[in-house]
Structure formats: C-alpha cells, structure tokens
C-alpha cells in the first residue's frame, strides 16, 4: 500500500535489508519497490515460508486490512524475530489481540509486538508514518547493540 511504498526506500537508506511481501503482484513488484532486496508475491497465510526469520529480523506489518494483519501477526509471533511491529488504531489492535487470545495465544506473547507501530510524531501522511516507523526500527536496532 501507500505506507509500504514510502517505508521501503527509507528503511533501505538506513541499511535495513528490505523484503516486501504482498499477495497481489500488482502491488508486490520491482516497479513499485526497486530498492527492495526481495519482492515476494505470497498468500498472507504462508508469507513467512519463503524467507528466513531469525533474532536479527524486523517484521513490519502494514497490510491492507484487519483480517490480513491478523493472519500475518499470528505467524509473526511464532518467529524469533527481534522486532515485530503492526500498524493500526488502538481499537483495531485490541480486537486483533482478543481474537488471538481466544485462539490460545498468551497475552505475554502479544506484549512483544510494537503496536501501534512507530514513534509518535503526530504523523498523518504515508511519508510521515514511514519516517515514524523507521525511527522506531533505528531505535530498536541501536538498543540491541
């Protein structure tokens, strides 16, 4: 979407490896993300099957809706990624967390997710939101050194 298109080049500029995943080829392609290290078209239900996620990985969830955010988040929390962040209003996040806890996922597991994602800089535009997200990624990377 609009945020990921702004996010990818900024993250790459500050030396993150950037992998873009979307289930629609019209959105996940080299024309839209020329700076990405990888662009993958995959169903969200199995999106992490095509990449290696370890303790140095950062997962940023900015899909196009609640359903997809939930699918990706449910997979992300099963990884040992260093950072998991998800966009969304506090209400949306609360609802997603409630759904996951009803599936048996402990609240402590969800507590490691940074949501809403980004440093609060009163951002409104996709560009500003991308800056706030990358600022949080940089902060997390610096605190793990």
PDB file of C-alpha atoms in Angstrom:
ATOM      1  CA  UNK A   1       0.000   0.000   0.000  1.00  0.00           C
ATOM      2  CA  UNK A   2       0.896   3.651   0.286  1.00  0.00           C
ATOM      3  CA  UNK A   3       2.839   3.307   3.532  1.00  0.00           C
ATOM      4  CA  UNK A   4       4.999   0.385   2.419  1.00  0.00           C
ATOM      5  CA  UNK A   5       5.929   2.217  -0.764  1.00  0.00           C
ATOM      6  CA  UNK A   6       7.288   5.076   1.364  1.00  0.00           C
ATOM      7  CA  UNK A   7       8.716   2.788   4.041  1.00  0.00           C
ATOM      8  CA  UNK A   8      10.882   0.554   1.855  1.00  0.00           C
ATOM      9  CA  UNK A   9      13.241   3.214   0.444  1.00  0.00           C
ATOM     10  CA  UNK A  10      13.700   4.918   3.820  1.00  0.00           C
ATOM     11  CA  UNK A  11      14.470   1.610   5.549  1.00  0.00           C
ATOM     12  CA  UNK A  12      16.917   0.682   2.794  1.00  0.00           C
ATOM     13  CA  UNK A  13      18.618   4.089   3.061  1.00  0.00           C
ATOM     14  CA  UNK A  14      19.414   3.406   6.723  1.00  0.00           C
ATOM     15  CA  UNK A  15      20.818  -0.051   5.942  1.00  0.00           C
ATOM     16  CA  UNK A  16      17.993  -2.461   6.658  1.00  0.00           C
ATOM     17  CA  UNK A  17      17.538  -5.431   4.347  1.00  0.00           C
ATOM     18  CA  UNK A  18      14.113  -4.854   2.824  1.00  0.00           C
ATOM     19  CA  UNK A  19      11.811  -7.700   1.835  1.00  0.00           C
ATOM     20  CA  UNK A  20       8.353  -6.743   0.590  1.00  0.00           C
ATOM     21  CA  UNK A  21       5.580  -9.337   0.680  1.00  0.00           C
ATOM     22  CA  UNK A  22       2.071  -8.877  -0.681  1.00  0.00           C
ATOM     23  CA  UNK A  23      -0.487 -11.286  -2.050  1.00  0.00           C
ATOM     24  CA  UNK A  24      -1.077  -9.150  -5.134  1.00  0.00           C
ATOM     25  CA  UNK A  25       1.507  -8.967  -7.901  1.00  0.00           C
ATOM     26  CA  UNK A  26       0.162  -5.570  -8.920  1.00  0.00           C
ATOM     27  CA  UNK A  27       1.477  -4.259  -5.575  1.00  0.00           C
ATOM     28  CA  UNK A  28       4.478  -6.533  -4.988  1.00  0.00           C
ATOM     29  CA  UNK A  29       6.730  -5.895  -7.951  1.00  0.00           C
ATOM     30  CA  UNK A  30      10.050  -4.298  -8.862  1.00  0.00           C
ATOM     31  CA  UNK A  31       8.423  -1.269 -10.459  1.00  0.00           C
ATOM     32  CA  UNK A  32       6.882  -0.272  -7.128  1.00  0.00           C
ATOM     33  CA  UNK A  33       9.831  -1.395  -4.965  1.00  0.00           C
ATOM     34  CA  UNK A  34      13.050  -1.033  -6.983  1.00  0.00           C
ATOM     35  CA  UNK A  35      15.172  -0.609  -3.842  1.00  0.00           C
ATOM     36  CA  UNK A  36      13.906  -3.763  -2.090  1.00  0.00           C
ATOM     37  CA  UNK A  37      16.305  -6.651  -1.653  1.00  0.00           C
ATOM     38  CA  UNK A  38      13.452  -9.058  -2.368  1.00  0.00           C
ATOM     39  CA  UNK A  39       9.878  -8.702  -3.556  1.00  0.00           C
ATOM     40  CA  UNK A  40       7.688 -11.727  -2.903  1.00  0.00           C
ATOM     41  CA  UNK A  41       4.149 -12.468  -4.010  1.00  0.00           C
ATOM     42  CA  UNK A  42       2.594 -14.834  -1.487  1.00  0.00           C
ATOM     43  CA  UNK A  43      -0.677 -15.547   0.228  1.00  0.00           C
ATOM     44  CA  UNK A  44      -0.575 -13.990   3.678  1.00  0.00           C
ATOM     45  CA  UNK A  45      -1.397 -17.351   5.308  1.00  0.00           C
ATOM     46  CA  UNK A  46       2.040 -18.648   4.306  1.00  0.00           C
ATOM     47  CA  UNK A  47       4.036 -15.462   3.747  1.00  0.00           C
ATOM     48  CA  UNK A  48       6.932 -16.349   6.048  1.00  0.00           C
ATOM     49  CA  UNK A  49       7.538 -19.749   4.432  1.00  0.00           C
ATOM     50  CA  UNK A  50       9.642 -18.119   1.711  1.00  0.00           C
ATOM     51  CA  UNK A  51      12.051 -16.176   3.947  1.00  0.00           C
ATOM     52  CA  UNK A  52      14.379 -16.873   6.851  1.00  0.00           C
ATOM     53  CA  UNK A  53      13.457 -15.034  10.040  1.00  0.00           C
ATOM     54  CA  UNK A  54      15.859 -15.052  12.963  1.00  0.00           C
ATOM     55  CA  UNK A  55      16.778 -12.996  16.019  1.00  0.00           C
ATOM     56  CA  UNK A  56      18.108 -10.193  13.835  1.00  0.00           C
ATOM     57  CA  UNK A  57      14.907  -9.842  11.786  1.00  0.00           C
ATOM     58  CA  UNK A  58      12.452  -6.964  11.969  1.00  0.00           C
ATOM     59  CA  UNK A  59       8.869  -7.591  10.878  1.00  0.00           C
ATOM     60  CA  UNK A  60       6.692  -4.615   9.941  1.00  0.00           C
ATOM     61  CA  UNK A  61       3.024  -5.433   9.378  1.00  0.00           C
ATOM     62  CA  UNK A  62       1.261  -2.853   7.211  1.00  0.00           C
ATOM     63  CA  UNK A  63      -1.298  -4.863   5.240  1.00  0.00           C
ATOM     64  CA  UNK A  64      -4.495  -3.543   3.739  1.00  0.00           C
ATOM     65  CA  UNK A  65      -6.886  -4.629   6.474  1.00  0.00           C
ATOM     66  CA  UNK A  66      -7.653  -6.186   9.843  1.00  0.00           C
ATOM     67  CA  UNK A  67      -8.069  -9.703   8.503  1.00  0.00           C
ATOM     68  CA  UNK A  68      -4.678  -9.713   6.813  1.00  0.00           C
ATOM     69  CA  UNK A  69      -2.967  -8.013   9.753  1.00  0.00           C
ATOM     70  CA  UNK A  70      -4.284 -10.789  11.977  1.00  0.00           C
ATOM     71  CA  UNK A  71      -3.085 -13.537   9.638  1.00  0.00           C
ATOM     72  CA  UNK A  72       0.400 -12.061   9.399  1.00  0.00           C
ATOM     73  CA  UNK A  73       0.620 -11.244  13.114  1.00  0.00           C
ATOM     74  CA  UNK A  74      -0.365 -14.780  14.074  1.00  0.00           C
ATOM     75  CA  UNK A  75       2.573 -16.071  12.033  1.00  0.00           C
ATOM     76  CA  UNK A  76       4.983 -13.340  13.136  1.00  0.00           C
ATOM     77  CA  UNK A  77       4.600 -14.064  16.846  1.00  0.00           C
ATOM     78  CA  UNK A  78       5.635 -17.667  16.197  1.00  0.00           C
ATOM     79  CA  UNK A  79       9.032 -16.469  14.943  1.00  0.00           C
ATOM     80  CA  UNK A  80      12.015 -15.360  16.982  1.00  0.00           C
ATOM     81  CA  UNK A  81      12.202 -12.002  15.172  1.00  0.00           C
ATOM     82  CA  UNK A  82      13.966  -9.293  17.136  1.00  0.00           C
ATOM     83  CA  UNK A  83      11.153  -6.841  16.405  1.00  0.00           C
ATOM     84  CA  UNK A  84       7.520  -7.146  15.364  1.00  0.00           C
ATOM     85  CA  UNK A  85       5.514  -4.003  14.704  1.00  0.00           C
ATOM     86  CA  UNK A  86       1.995  -3.581  13.391  1.00  0.00           C
ATOM     87  CA  UNK A  87       0.110  -0.550  12.192  1.00  0.00           C
ATOM     88  CA  UNK A  88      -3.383   0.163  13.406  1.00  0.00           C
ATOM     89  CA  UNK A  89      -5.620   2.047  15.737  1.00  0.00           C
ATOM     90  CA  UNK A  90      -5.682   1.035  19.384  1.00  0.00           C
ATOM     91  CA  UNK A  91      -9.218  -0.311  18.851  1.00  0.00           C
ATOM     92  CA  UNK A  92      -8.133  -2.496  15.925  1.00  0.00           C
ATOM     93  CA  UNK A  93      -5.133  -3.778  17.856  1.00  0.00           C
ATOM     94  CA  UNK A  94      -7.284  -4.585  20.894  1.00  0.00           C
ATOM     95  CA  UNK A  95      -9.729  -6.532  18.708  1.00  0.00           C
ATOM     96  CA  UNK A  96      -6.932  -8.477  16.984  1.00  0.00           C
ATOM     97  CA  UNK A  97      -5.324  -9.311  20.321  1.00  0.00           C
ATOM     98  CA  UNK A  98      -8.657 -10.508  21.728  1.00  0.00           C
ATOM     99  CA  UNK A  99      -9.137 -12.793  18.715  1.00  0.00           C
ATOM    100  CA  UNK A 100      -5.629 -14.226  19.085  1.00  0.00           C
ATOM    101  CA  UNK A 101      -6.015 -14.759  22.831  1.00  0.00           C
ATOM    102  CA  UNK A 102      -9.263 -16.645  22.137  1.00  0.00           C
ATOM    103  CA  UNK A 103      -7.150 -18.925  19.933  1.00  0.00           C
ATOM    104  CA  UNK A 104      -4.922 -19.629  22.932  1.00  0.00           C
ATOM    105  CA  UNK A 105      -2.099 -17.162  22.326  1.00  0.00           C
ATOM    106  CA  UNK A 106      -0.920 -15.787  25.690  1.00  0.00           C
ATOM    107  CA  UNK A 107      -1.040 -12.034  26.275  1.00  0.00           C
ATOM    108  CA  UNK A 108       2.682 -12.101  27.161  1.00  0.00           C
ATOM    109  CA  UNK A 109       3.464 -13.214  23.599  1.00  0.00           C
ATOM    110  CA  UNK A 110       1.450 -10.302  22.199  1.00  0.00           C
ATOM    111  CA  UNK A 111       3.166  -7.882  24.586  1.00  0.00           C
ATOM    112  CA  UNK A 112       6.327  -8.124  22.485  1.00  0.00           C
ATOM    113  CA  UNK A 113       4.510  -6.596  19.486  1.00  0.00           C
ATOM    114  CA  UNK A 114       5.001  -2.859  18.940  1.00  0.00           C
ATOM    115  CA  UNK A 115       1.513  -1.664  18.149  1.00  0.00           C
ATOM    116  CA  UNK A 116       0.638   0.847  17.063  1.00  0.00           C
ATOM    117  CA  UNK A 117       3.947   0.856  15.246  1.00  0.00           C
ATOM    118  CA  UNK A 118       6.233   3.869  15.052  1.00  0.00           C
ATOM    119  CA  UNK A 119       7.389   6.676  17.266  1.00  0.00           C
ATOM    120  CA  UNK A 120       4.620   9.145  17.997  1.00  0.00           C
ATOM    121  CA  UNK A 121       5.475  12.247  15.967  1.00  0.00           C
ATOM    122  CA  UNK A 122       1.862  13.135  15.156  1.00  0.00           C
ATOM    123  CA  UNK A 123       2.353  11.699  11.684  1.00  0.00           C
ATOM    124  CA  UNK A 124      -0.540  11.735   9.244  1.00  0.00           C
ATOM    125  CA  UNK A 125       0.721  11.232   5.687  1.00  0.00           C
ATOM    126  CA  UNK A 126       2.153   7.933   4.403  1.00  0.00           C
ATOM    127  CA  UNK A 127       5.576   9.596   4.227  1.00  0.00           C
ATOM    128  CA  UNK A 128       5.388  10.795   7.834  1.00  0.00           C
ATOM    129  CA  UNK A 129       4.124   7.423   9.037  1.00  0.00           C
ATOM    130  CA  UNK A 130       7.034   5.730   7.246  1.00  0.00           C
ATOM    131  CA  UNK A 131       9.506   8.082   8.956  1.00  0.00           C
ATOM    132  CA  UNK A 132       7.986   7.313  12.369  1.00  0.00           C
ATOM    133  CA  UNK A 133       8.211   3.555  11.713  1.00  0.00           C
ATOM    134  CA  UNK A 134      11.817   3.677  10.527  1.00  0.00           C
ATOM    135  CA  UNK A 135      12.707   5.871  13.522  1.00  0.00           C
ATOM    136  CA  UNK A 136      11.394   3.125  15.804  1.00  0.00           C
ATOM    137  CA  UNK A 137      13.345   0.480  13.872  1.00  0.00           C
ATOM    138  CA  UNK A 138      16.537   2.513  14.241  1.00  0.00           C
ATOM    139  CA  UNK A 139      15.857   2.973  17.953  1.00  0.00           C
ATOM    140  CA  UNK A 140      15.354  -0.788  18.416  1.00  0.00           C
ATOM    141  CA  UNK A 141      18.452  -1.610  16.391  1.00  0.00           C
ATOM    142  CA  UNK A 142      20.520   0.823  18.484  1.00  0.00           C
ATOM    143  CA  UNK A 143      19.255  -0.616  21.769  1.00  0.00           C
ATOM    144  CA  UNK A 144      20.269  -4.148  20.756  1.00  0.00           C
ATOM    145  CA  UNK A 145      23.945  -3.292  20.177  1.00  0.00           C
TER     146      UNK A 145
END
